[in-house]
mmCIF file of C-alpha atoms in Angstrom:
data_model
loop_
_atom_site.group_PDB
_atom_site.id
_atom_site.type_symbol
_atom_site.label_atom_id
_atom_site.label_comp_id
_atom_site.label_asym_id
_atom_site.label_seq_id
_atom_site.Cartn_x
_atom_site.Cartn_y
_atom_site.Cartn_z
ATOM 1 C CA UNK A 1 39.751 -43.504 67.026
ATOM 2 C CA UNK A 2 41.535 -39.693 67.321
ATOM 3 C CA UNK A 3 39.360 -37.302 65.468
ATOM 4 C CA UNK A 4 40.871 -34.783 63.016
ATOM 5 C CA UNK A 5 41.434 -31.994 65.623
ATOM 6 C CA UNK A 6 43.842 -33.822 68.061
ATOM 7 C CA UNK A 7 46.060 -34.973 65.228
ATOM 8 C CA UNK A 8 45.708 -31.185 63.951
ATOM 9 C CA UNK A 9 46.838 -30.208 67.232
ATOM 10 C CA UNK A 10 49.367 -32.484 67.863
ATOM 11 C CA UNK A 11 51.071 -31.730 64.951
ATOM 12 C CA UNK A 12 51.068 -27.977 64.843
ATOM 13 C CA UNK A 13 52.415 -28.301 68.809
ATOM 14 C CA UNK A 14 55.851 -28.392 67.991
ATOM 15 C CA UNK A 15 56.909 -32.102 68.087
ATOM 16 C CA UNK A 16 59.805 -33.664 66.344
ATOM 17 C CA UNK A 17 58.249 -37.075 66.582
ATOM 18 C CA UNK A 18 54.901 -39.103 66.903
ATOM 19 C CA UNK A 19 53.969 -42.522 67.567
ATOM 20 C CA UNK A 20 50.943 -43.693 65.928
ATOM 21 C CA UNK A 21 49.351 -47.258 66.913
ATOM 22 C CA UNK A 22 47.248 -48.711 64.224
ATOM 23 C CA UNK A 23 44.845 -51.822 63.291
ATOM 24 C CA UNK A 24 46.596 -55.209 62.896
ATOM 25 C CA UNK A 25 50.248 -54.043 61.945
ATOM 26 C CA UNK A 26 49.646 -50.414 62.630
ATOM 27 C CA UNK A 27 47.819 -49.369 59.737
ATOM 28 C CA UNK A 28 45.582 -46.322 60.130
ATOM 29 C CA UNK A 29 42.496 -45.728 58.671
ATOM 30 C CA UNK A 30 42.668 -43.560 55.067
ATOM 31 C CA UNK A 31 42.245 -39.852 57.104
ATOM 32 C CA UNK A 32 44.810 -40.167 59.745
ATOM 33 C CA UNK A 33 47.197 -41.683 56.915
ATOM 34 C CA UNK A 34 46.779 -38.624 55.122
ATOM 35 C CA UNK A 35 47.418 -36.342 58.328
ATOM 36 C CA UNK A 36 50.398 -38.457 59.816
ATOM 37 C CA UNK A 37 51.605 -37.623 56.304
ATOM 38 C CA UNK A 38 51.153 -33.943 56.098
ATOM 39 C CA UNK A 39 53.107 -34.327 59.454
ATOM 40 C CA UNK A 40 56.268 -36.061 57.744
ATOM 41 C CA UNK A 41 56.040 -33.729 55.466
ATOM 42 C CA UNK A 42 56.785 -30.501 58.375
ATOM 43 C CA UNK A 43 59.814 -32.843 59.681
ATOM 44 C CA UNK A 44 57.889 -34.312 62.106
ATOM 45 C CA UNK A 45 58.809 -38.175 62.164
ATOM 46 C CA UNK A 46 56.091 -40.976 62.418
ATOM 47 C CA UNK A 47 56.128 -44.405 63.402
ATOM 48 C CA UNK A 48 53.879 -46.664 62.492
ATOM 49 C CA UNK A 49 53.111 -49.561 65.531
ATOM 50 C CA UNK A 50 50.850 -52.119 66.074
ATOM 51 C CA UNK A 51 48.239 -52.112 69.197
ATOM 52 C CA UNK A 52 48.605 -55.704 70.132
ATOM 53 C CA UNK A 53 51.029 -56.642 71.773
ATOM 54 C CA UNK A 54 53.991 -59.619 70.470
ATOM 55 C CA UNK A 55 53.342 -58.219 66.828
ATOM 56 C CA UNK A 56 56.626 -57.590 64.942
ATOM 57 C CA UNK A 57 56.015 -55.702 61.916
ATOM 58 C CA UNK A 58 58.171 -54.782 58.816
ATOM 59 C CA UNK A 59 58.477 -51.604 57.002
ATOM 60 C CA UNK A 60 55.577 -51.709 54.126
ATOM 61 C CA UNK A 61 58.217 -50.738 50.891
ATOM 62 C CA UNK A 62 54.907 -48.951 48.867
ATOM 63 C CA UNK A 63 53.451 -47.583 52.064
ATOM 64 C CA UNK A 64 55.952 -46.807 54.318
ATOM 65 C CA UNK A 65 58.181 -45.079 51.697
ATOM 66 C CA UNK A 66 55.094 -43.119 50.427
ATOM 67 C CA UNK A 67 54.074 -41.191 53.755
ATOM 68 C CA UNK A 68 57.489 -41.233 54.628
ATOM 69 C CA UNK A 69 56.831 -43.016 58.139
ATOM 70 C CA UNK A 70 59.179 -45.479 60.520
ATOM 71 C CA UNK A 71 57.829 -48.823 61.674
ATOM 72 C CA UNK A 72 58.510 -50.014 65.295
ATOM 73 C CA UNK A 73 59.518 -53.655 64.103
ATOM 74 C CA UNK A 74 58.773 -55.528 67.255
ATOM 75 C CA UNK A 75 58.496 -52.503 69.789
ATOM 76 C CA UNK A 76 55.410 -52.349 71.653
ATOM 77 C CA UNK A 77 54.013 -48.573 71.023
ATOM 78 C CA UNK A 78 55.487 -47.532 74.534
ATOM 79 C CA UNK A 79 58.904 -48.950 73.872
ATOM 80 C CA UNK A 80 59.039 -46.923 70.541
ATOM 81 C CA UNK A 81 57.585 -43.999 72.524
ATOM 82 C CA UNK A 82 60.948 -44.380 74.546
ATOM 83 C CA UNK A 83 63.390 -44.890 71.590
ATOM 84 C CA UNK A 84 61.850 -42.313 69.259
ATOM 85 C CA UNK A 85 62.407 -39.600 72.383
ATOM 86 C CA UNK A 86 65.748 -41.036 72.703
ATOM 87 C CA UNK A 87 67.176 -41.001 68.742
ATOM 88 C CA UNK A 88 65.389 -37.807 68.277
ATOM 89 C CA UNK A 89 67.858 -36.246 70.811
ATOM 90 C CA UNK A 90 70.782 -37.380 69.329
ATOM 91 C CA UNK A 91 70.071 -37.395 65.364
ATOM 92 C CA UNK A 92 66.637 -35.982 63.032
ATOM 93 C CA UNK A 93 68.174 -38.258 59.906
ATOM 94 C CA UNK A 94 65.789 -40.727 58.199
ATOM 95 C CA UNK A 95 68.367 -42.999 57.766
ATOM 96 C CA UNK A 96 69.979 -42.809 61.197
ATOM 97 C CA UNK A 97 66.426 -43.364 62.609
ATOM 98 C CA UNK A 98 65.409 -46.097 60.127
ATOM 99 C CA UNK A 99 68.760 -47.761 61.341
ATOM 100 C CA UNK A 100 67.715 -47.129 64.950
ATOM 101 C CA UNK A 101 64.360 -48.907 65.232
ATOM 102 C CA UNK A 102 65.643 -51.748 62.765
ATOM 103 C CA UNK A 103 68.823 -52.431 65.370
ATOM 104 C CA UNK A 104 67.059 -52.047 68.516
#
């Protein structure tokens, strides 16, 4: 439900990370996907979380890959508010990160 001009501004705010809870498994609808994107694409890293809660999801190979976002696994979209804050400090590597949310 954000509208184009809080993404916008979230983005060009100067954060390293942002945690985006979607529809079922954290999908987003076709516009935010496409903004969350041009995000990844400034260095700013994106993971993708389900809203409900007990949902564990799994990286989407095709999807995931393509916008260049993280997925929270099992995290509820608070806990991987929490971790994202915390790995960001430490590392900005894709792979690190990837590692990260798959081990914790």
């Amino acid at each position: 439900g954000m509208d184009v001009f809080t993404i916008e501004s979230i983005i060009n705010s100067g954060v390293k990370g942002v945690i985006s809870a979607g529809f079922g498994k954290g999908y987003q609808n076709q516009i935010v996907t496409e903004l969350l994107y041009k995000a990844t694409l400034k260095g700013i890293k994106v993971v993708r979380c389900p809203r409900i809660s007990r949902c564990h999801i799994n990286s989407d190979g095709e999807y995931d890959k393509k916008y260049g976002f993280l997925t929270s696994n099992g995290l509820s979209p608070q806990k991987s508010s929490i971790l994202l804050s915390t790995a960001l400090a430490h590392t900005e590597k894709m792979d690190d990160l990837i590692r990260i949310f798959e081990e914790y």
